[in-house]
Amino acid sequence: MKVIPVPCLSDNYAYVLIDEEANQVIAIDPVEPEKVMAVIKGTSMTFNTVLTTHHHMDHSGGNTRITAMVPGLQVYGGDSRIPQMTHQLTDGEEFTLGSLRVRAIQTFGHTTSSICYYVRSKTEKLVFTGDTLFVGGCGRLFEGTPEDMHESLSGKLAKLPGDTKVYAGHEYTKSNLRFARSVDPDNLELKQKAERCAKLLCTMPSTIAEELATNPFMRVDQPALQIASSKTDPVDVLGEIRRMKDNF
């Protein structure tokens, strides 16, 4: 597999996922179809699938235009608010695209339409996390609760293999890591990651292992985060540090 990040809008990412074995490509959240199609045309590969992480227009807003540009596209998503959706997914549903195996992971918290796509080839693993899991952060709780987000992050995504590459929906990494260091100041791995990312324009991908070591929203059982939040229950810790991040 090969993943090409396509910067869109002010800080969004669409992605083009290249399945070299099947000679086809998949688009993830192609909010600016013209930019995404320029990348796809450069591959000279077959394009017939769009994966949508959630219904917010900065992720799904290109679906109508791209399906008009390429008639017959399959569009996968999590609920009826996804424009042009042809396949509504359920939690844990698996399907095959070309040579790749895809599992839909329903991740409530940011929205109730949120789906993370866990994709496996014969040798690699990656996950497209939309606005659920960011590098060093998580999405705002627009349609869910701290309990929902904790289950999505620690109950589901944290269970993926540690070497799974993480491709998030926004380039929020530098600000996320500044906040992370304010609530987890003695975390050496976090300090080193922040130093690495400070030199990068695109900080994708991360990995599940890196997020478990550095992302405060996936470390809510750790003493440093309990001290920072003045809470002990992991769900309460997540809720408080999400409130702190909203005001950071």
mmCIF file of C-alpha atoms in Angstrom:
data_model
loop_
_atom_site.group_PDB
_atom_site.id
_atom_site.type_symbol
_atom_site.label_atom_id
_atom_site.label_comp_id
_atom_site.label_asym_id
_atom_site.label_seq_id
_atom_site.Cartn_x
_atom_site.Cartn_y
_atom_site.Cartn_z
ATOM 1 C CA MET A 1 0.000 0.000 0.000
ATOM 2 C CA LYS A 2 0.943 3.581 -0.545
ATOM 3 C CA VAL A 3 -0.858 6.598 0.922
ATOM 4 C CA ILE A 4 -0.700 10.079 -0.586
ATOM 5 C CA PRO A 5 -1.961 12.859 1.720
ATOM 6 C CA VAL A 6 -3.788 15.598 -0.185
ATOM 7 C CA PRO A 7 -3.945 18.860 1.810
ATOM 8 C CA CYS A 8 -7.385 20.451 1.469
ATOM 9 C CA LEU A 9 -9.149 23.573 2.737
ATOM 10 C CA SER A 10 -7.143 25.185 5.550
ATOM 11 C CA ASP A 11 -5.873 22.146 7.474
ATOM 12 C CA ASN A 12 -7.791 19.075 6.258
ATOM 13 C CA TYR A 13 -6.370 15.952 4.692
ATOM 14 C CA ALA A 14 -7.953 13.892 1.988
ATOM 15 C CA TYR A 15 -6.019 10.742 1.156
ATOM 16 C CA VAL A 16 -5.404 8.655 -1.933
ATOM 17 C CA LEU A 17 -4.757 5.034 -1.004
ATOM 18 C CA ILE A 18 -2.900 3.124 -3.703
ATOM 19 C CA ASP A 19 -3.435 -0.628 -3.957
ATOM 20 C CA GLU A 20 -0.483 -1.541 -6.134
ATOM 21 C CA GLU A 21 -1.339 -5.241 -6.316
ATOM 22 C CA ALA A 22 -4.838 -4.566 -7.688
ATOM 23 C CA ASN A 23 -3.782 -1.496 -9.691
ATOM 24 C CA GLN A 24 -6.507 0.631 -8.158
ATOM 25 C CA VAL A 25 -6.896 3.616 -5.849
ATOM 26 C CA ILE A 26 -9.321 4.596 -3.090
ATOM 27 C CA ALA A 27 -10.131 8.163 -2.001
ATOM 28 C CA ILE A 28 -10.696 9.020 1.649
ATOM 29 C CA ASP A 29 -12.661 12.209 2.440
ATOM 30 C CA PRO A 30 -12.114 13.870 -0.985
ATOM 31 C CA VAL A 31 -13.484 17.238 0.115
ATOM 32 C CA GLU A 32 -11.751 19.049 -2.772
ATOM 33 C CA PRO A 33 -12.362 16.651 -5.672
ATOM 34 C CA GLU A 34 -10.268 18.524 -8.203
ATOM 35 C CA LYS A 35 -7.141 18.210 -6.061
ATOM 36 C CA VAL A 36 -7.827 14.553 -5.338
ATOM 37 C CA MET A 37 -8.588 13.711 -8.961
ATOM 38 C CA ALA A 38 -5.332 15.325 -10.077
ATOM 39 C CA VAL A 39 -3.457 12.897 -7.820
ATOM 40 C CA ILE A 40 -5.572 9.940 -8.927
ATOM 41 C CA LYS A 41 -5.078 10.688 -12.621
ATOM 42 C CA GLY A 42 -1.340 10.771 -12.020
ATOM 43 C CA THR A 43 -1.446 7.130 -10.905
ATOM 44 C CA SER A 44 -3.171 5.875 -14.105
ATOM 45 C CA MET A 45 -4.982 3.361 -11.884
ATOM 46 C CA THR A 46 -8.645 2.414 -11.594
ATOM 47 C CA PHE A 47 -10.709 4.538 -9.207
ATOM 48 C CA ASN A 48 -14.102 3.332 -7.999
ATOM 49 C CA THR A 49 -14.339 3.828 -4.213
ATOM 50 C CA VAL A 50 -14.698 6.668 -1.696
ATOM 51 C CA LEU A 51 -14.438 6.116 2.071
ATOM 52 C CA THR A 52 -16.056 8.861 4.180
ATOM 53 C CA THR A 53 -15.048 9.139 7.836
ATOM 54 C CA HIS A 54 -18.050 11.225 8.960
ATOM 55 C CA HIS A 55 -20.734 13.591 7.743
ATOM 56 C CA HIS A 56 -19.175 16.983 8.531
ATOM 57 C CA MET A 57 -18.926 18.927 5.294
ATOM 58 C CA ASP A 58 -15.173 19.489 5.549
ATOM 59 C CA HIS A 59 -14.907 15.699 5.062
ATOM 60 C CA SER A 60 -18.000 14.659 3.084
ATOM 61 C CA GLY A 61 -18.604 17.881 1.195
ATOM 62 C CA GLY A 62 -16.826 16.740 -1.965
ATOM 63 C CA ASN A 63 -18.841 13.549 -2.410
ATOM 64 C CA THR A 64 -21.494 15.039 -4.666
ATOM 65 C CA ARG A 65 -18.967 16.629 -7.014
ATOM 66 C CA ILE A 66 -16.644 13.642 -7.207
ATOM 67 C CA THR A 67 -19.492 11.221 -7.924
ATOM 68 C CA ALA A 68 -20.580 13.540 -10.736
ATOM 69 C CA MET A 69 -17.025 13.544 -12.092
ATOM 70 C CA VAL A 70 -16.720 9.731 -11.876
ATOM 71 C CA PRO A 71 -20.125 8.073 -12.316
ATOM 72 C CA GLY A 72 -20.618 4.744 -10.564
ATOM 73 C CA LEU A 73 -18.390 5.375 -7.566
ATOM 74 C CA GLN A 74 -19.041 3.324 -4.448
ATOM 75 C CA VAL A 75 -19.321 5.609 -1.427
ATOM 76 C CA TYR A 76 -18.979 4.088 2.056
ATOM 77 C CA GLY A 77 -20.032 5.827 5.260
ATOM 78 C CA GLY A 78 -21.530 5.580 8.723
ATOM 79 C CA ASP A 79 -25.011 7.098 8.481
ATOM 80 C CA SER A 80 -27.587 8.632 6.155
ATOM 81 C CA ARG A 81 -26.066 12.113 6.402
ATOM 82 C CA ILE A 82 -23.162 11.040 4.163
ATOM 83 C CA PRO A 83 -23.812 12.575 0.709
ATOM 84 C CA GLN A 84 -24.113 10.077 -2.166
ATOM 85 C CA MET A 85 -23.590 7.106 0.154
ATOM 86 C CA THR A 86 -24.096 3.721 -1.506
ATOM 87 C CA HIS A 87 -22.932 1.497 1.385
ATOM 88 C CA GLN A 88 -23.883 2.209 5.018
ATOM 89 C CA LEU A 89 -21.508 0.408 7.346
ATOM 90 C CA THR A 90 -22.017 -1.182 10.746
ATOM 91 C CA ASP A 91 -19.468 -1.553 13.520
ATOM 92 C CA GLY A 92 -16.998 -4.331 12.757
ATOM 93 C CA GLU A 93 -18.209 -4.869 9.210
ATOM 94 C CA GLU A 94 -15.456 -6.159 6.937
ATOM 95 C CA PHE A 95 -15.195 -5.959 3.175
ATOM 96 C CA THR A 96 -12.610 -6.337 0.435
ATOM 97 C CA LEU A 97 -11.447 -3.587 -1.927
ATOM 98 C CA GLY A 98 -9.053 -4.916 -4.550
ATOM 99 C CA SER A 99 -6.340 -6.781 -2.654
ATOM 100 C CA LEU A 100 -7.084 -4.945 0.608
ATOM 101 C CA ARG A 101 -9.207 -5.995 3.554
ATOM 102 C CA VAL A 102 -11.111 -3.171 5.278
ATOM 103 C CA ARG A 103 -12.830 -3.158 8.683
ATOM 104 C CA ALA A 104 -15.264 -0.421 9.659
ATOM 105 C CA ILE A 105 -14.768 0.696 13.273
ATOM 106 C CA GLN A 106 -17.676 2.767 14.562
ATOM 107 C CA THR A 107 -16.160 5.479 16.732
ATOM 108 C CA PHE A 108 -18.697 7.621 18.535
ATOM 109 C CA GLY A 109 -17.649 10.789 20.330
ATOM 110 C CA HIS A 110 -17.036 13.425 17.678
ATOM 111 C CA THR A 111 -20.137 12.445 15.694
ATOM 112 C CA THR A 112 -22.469 9.467 15.574
ATOM 113 C CA SER A 113 -21.592 9.063 11.884
ATOM 114 C CA SER A 114 -17.889 8.503 12.562
ATOM 115 C CA ILE A 115 -16.204 5.459 11.022
ATOM 116 C CA CYS A 116 -12.502 4.683 11.222
ATOM 117 C CA TYR A 117 -11.245 2.477 8.384
ATOM 118 C CA TYR A 118 -8.726 -0.198 9.364
ATOM 119 C CA VAL A 119 -7.042 -1.402 6.175
ATOM 120 C CA ARG A 120 -4.766 -4.406 5.796
ATOM 121 C CA SER A 121 -2.630 -5.643 2.939
ATOM 122 C CA LYS A 122 -0.560 -8.807 3.120
ATOM 123 C CA THR A 123 2.259 -6.898 4.821
ATOM 124 C CA GLU A 124 0.938 -3.568 6.151
ATOM 125 C CA LYS A 125 -1.764 -2.127 8.405
ATOM 126 C CA LEU A 126 -3.154 1.379 8.568
ATOM 127 C CA VAL A 127 -6.183 3.236 9.883
ATOM 128 C CA PHE A 128 -7.902 6.385 8.653
ATOM 129 C CA THR A 129 -9.309 8.054 11.763
ATOM 130 C CA GLY A 130 -11.039 11.212 10.501
ATOM 131 C CA ASP A 131 -11.770 13.515 13.432
ATOM 132 C CA THR A 132 -11.820 10.796 16.103
ATOM 133 C CA LEU A 133 -8.093 10.288 16.687
ATOM 134 C CA PHE A 134 -5.642 13.029 15.803
ATOM 135 C CA VAL A 135 -1.900 12.877 16.196
ATOM 136 C CA GLY A 136 -1.583 13.900 19.825
ATOM 137 C CA GLY A 137 -5.279 14.614 20.263
ATOM 138 C CA CYS A 138 -8.906 13.712 19.631
ATOM 139 C CA GLY A 139 -11.959 15.370 18.146
ATOM 140 C CA ARG A 140 -14.331 17.679 19.958
ATOM 141 C CA LEU A 141 -17.370 15.996 21.474
ATOM 142 C CA PHE A 142 -20.100 17.386 19.223
ATOM 143 C CA GLU A 143 -22.461 14.397 19.234
ATOM 144 C CA GLY A 144 -21.058 12.208 21.958
ATOM 145 C CA THR A 145 -19.867 11.957 25.524
ATOM 146 C CA PRO A 146 -16.508 11.354 27.199
ATOM 147 C CA GLU A 147 -17.667 7.754 27.641
ATOM 148 C CA ASP A 148 -18.180 7.443 23.887
ATOM 149 C CA MET A 149 -14.761 8.878 23.056
ATOM 150 C CA HIS A 150 -13.030 6.758 25.674
ATOM 151 C CA GLU A 151 -14.587 3.629 24.198
ATOM 152 C CA SER A 152 -13.590 4.715 20.679
ATOM 153 C CA LEU A 153 -9.990 5.489 21.613
ATOM 154 C CA SER A 154 -9.114 3.072 24.409
ATOM 155 C CA GLY A 155 -11.731 0.407 23.807
ATOM 156 C CA LYS A 156 -11.316 0.119 20.044
ATOM 157 C CA LEU A 157 -8.421 1.955 18.370
ATOM 158 C CA ALA A 158 -5.953 1.148 21.153
ATOM 159 C CA LYS A 159 -6.583 -2.543 20.495
ATOM 160 C CA LEU A 160 -5.205 -2.332 16.964
ATOM 161 C CA PRO A 161 -1.635 -3.601 16.431
ATOM 162 C CA GLY A 162 0.942 -1.080 17.599
ATOM 163 C CA ASP A 163 2.585 -0.782 14.181
ATOM 164 C CA THR A 164 -0.699 0.267 12.538
ATOM 165 C CA LYS A 165 -0.083 3.572 10.754
ATOM 166 C CA VAL A 166 -2.496 6.367 11.683
ATOM 167 C CA TYR A 167 -3.756 8.887 9.121
ATOM 168 C CA ALA A 168 -5.908 11.597 10.732
ATOM 169 C CA GLY A 169 -8.293 14.091 9.168
ATOM 170 C CA HIS A 170 -6.503 17.333 10.086
ATOM 171 C CA GLU A 171 -3.008 18.724 10.515
ATOM 172 C CA TYR A 172 -3.483 19.732 14.140
ATOM 173 C CA THR A 173 -0.372 17.983 15.402
ATOM 174 C CA LYS A 174 1.824 20.855 16.550
ATOM 175 C CA SER A 175 -0.888 22.526 18.626
ATOM 176 C CA ASN A 176 -2.039 19.155 19.955
ATOM 177 C CA LEU A 177 1.459 18.309 21.136
ATOM 178 C CA ARG A 178 1.893 21.706 22.778
ATOM 179 C CA PHE A 179 -1.221 20.974 24.810
ATOM 180 C CA ALA A 180 -0.119 17.401 25.477
ATOM 181 C CA ARG A 181 3.164 18.619 26.935
ATOM 182 C CA SER A 182 1.284 20.991 29.243
ATOM 183 C CA VAL A 183 -0.613 18.088 30.848
ATOM 184 C CA ASP A 184 2.073 15.387 30.557
ATOM 185 C CA PRO A 185 5.272 17.427 31.045
ATOM 186 C CA ASP A 186 7.639 14.625 32.073
ATOM 187 C CA ASN A 187 6.856 12.332 29.133
ATOM 188 C CA LEU A 188 10.161 11.935 27.289
ATOM 189 C CA GLU A 189 8.627 10.190 24.272
ATOM 190 C CA LEU A 190 6.158 13.052 23.941
ATOM 191 C CA LYS A 191 8.970 15.607 24.100
ATOM 192 C CA GLN A 192 10.904 13.759 21.399
ATOM 193 C CA LYS A 193 7.838 13.431 19.182
ATOM 194 C CA ALA A 194 7.063 17.129 19.510
ATOM 195 C CA GLU A 195 10.639 17.949 18.495
ATOM 196 C CA ARG A 196 10.409 15.672 15.435
ATOM 197 C CA CYS A 197 7.033 17.012 14.353
ATOM 198 C CA ALA A 198 8.127 20.630 14.750
ATOM 199 C CA LYS A 199 10.357 20.133 11.697
ATOM 200 C CA LEU A 200 7.624 18.648 9.481
ATOM 201 C CA LEU A 201 4.965 20.198 7.255
ATOM 202 C CA CYS A 202 2.999 16.940 7.136
ATOM 203 C CA THR A 203 3.109 14.883 10.328
ATOM 204 C CA MET A 204 1.225 11.870 8.946
ATOM 205 C CA PRO A 205 1.425 9.032 9.620
ATOM 206 C CA SER A 206 1.730 8.339 13.291
ATOM 207 C CA THR A 207 1.272 4.827 14.691
ATOM 208 C CA ILE A 208 -1.020 3.369 17.317
ATOM 209 C CA ALA A 209 2.044 2.639 19.497
ATOM 210 C CA GLU A 210 3.202 6.260 19.280
ATOM 211 C CA GLU A 211 -0.258 7.531 20.192
ATOM 212 C CA LEU A 212 -0.467 5.201 23.179
ATOM 213 C CA ALA A 213 2.851 6.599 24.368
ATOM 214 C CA THR A 214 2.226 10.301 23.692
ATOM 215 C CA ASN A 215 -1.461 11.157 23.173
ATOM 216 C CA PRO A 216 -3.036 12.337 26.448
ATOM 217 C CA PHE A 217 -6.491 11.169 25.379
ATOM 218 C CA MET A 218 -5.162 7.616 25.099
ATOM 219 C CA ARG A 219 -3.243 7.880 28.399
ATOM 220 C CA VAL A 220 -6.120 8.763 30.711
ATOM 221 C CA ASP A 221 -5.188 5.945 33.100
ATOM 222 C CA GLN A 222 -1.739 7.442 33.723
ATOM 223 C CA PRO A 223 -0.882 9.350 36.929
ATOM 224 C CA ALA A 224 0.335 12.463 35.108
ATOM 225 C CA LEU A 225 -3.041 12.919 33.403
ATOM 226 C CA GLN A 226 -4.910 12.200 36.612
ATOM 227 C CA ILE A 227 -2.894 14.897 38.358
ATOM 228 C CA ALA A 228 -3.400 17.389 35.525
ATOM 229 C CA SER A 229 -7.162 16.808 35.465
ATOM 230 C CA SER A 230 -7.673 16.349 39.229
ATOM 231 C CA LYS A 231 -9.664 13.227 38.316
ATOM 232 C CA THR A 232 -9.032 9.506 38.746
ATOM 233 C CA ASP A 233 -11.670 7.718 36.677
ATOM 234 C CA PRO A 234 -10.379 7.436 33.081
ATOM 235 C CA VAL A 235 -13.642 8.693 31.568
ATOM 236 C CA ASP A 236 -13.640 11.700 33.898
ATOM 237 C CA VAL A 237 -9.986 12.347 33.049
ATOM 238 C CA LEU A 238 -10.775 12.341 29.341
ATOM 239 C CA GLY A 239 -13.723 14.671 29.805
ATOM 240 C CA GLU A 240 -11.689 17.142 31.827
ATOM 241 C CA ILE A 241 -8.655 17.218 29.551
ATOM 242 C CA ARG A 242 -11.010 17.603 26.561
ATOM 243 C CA ARG A 243 -12.516 20.633 28.348
ATOM 244 C CA MET A 244 -9.004 21.938 29.037
ATOM 245 C CA LYS A 245 -8.005 21.457 25.411
ATOM 246 C CA ASP A 246 -11.126 23.306 24.223
ATOM 247 C CA ASN A 247 -9.906 26.314 26.213
ATOM 248 C CA PHE A 248 -6.168 25.933 25.554
#
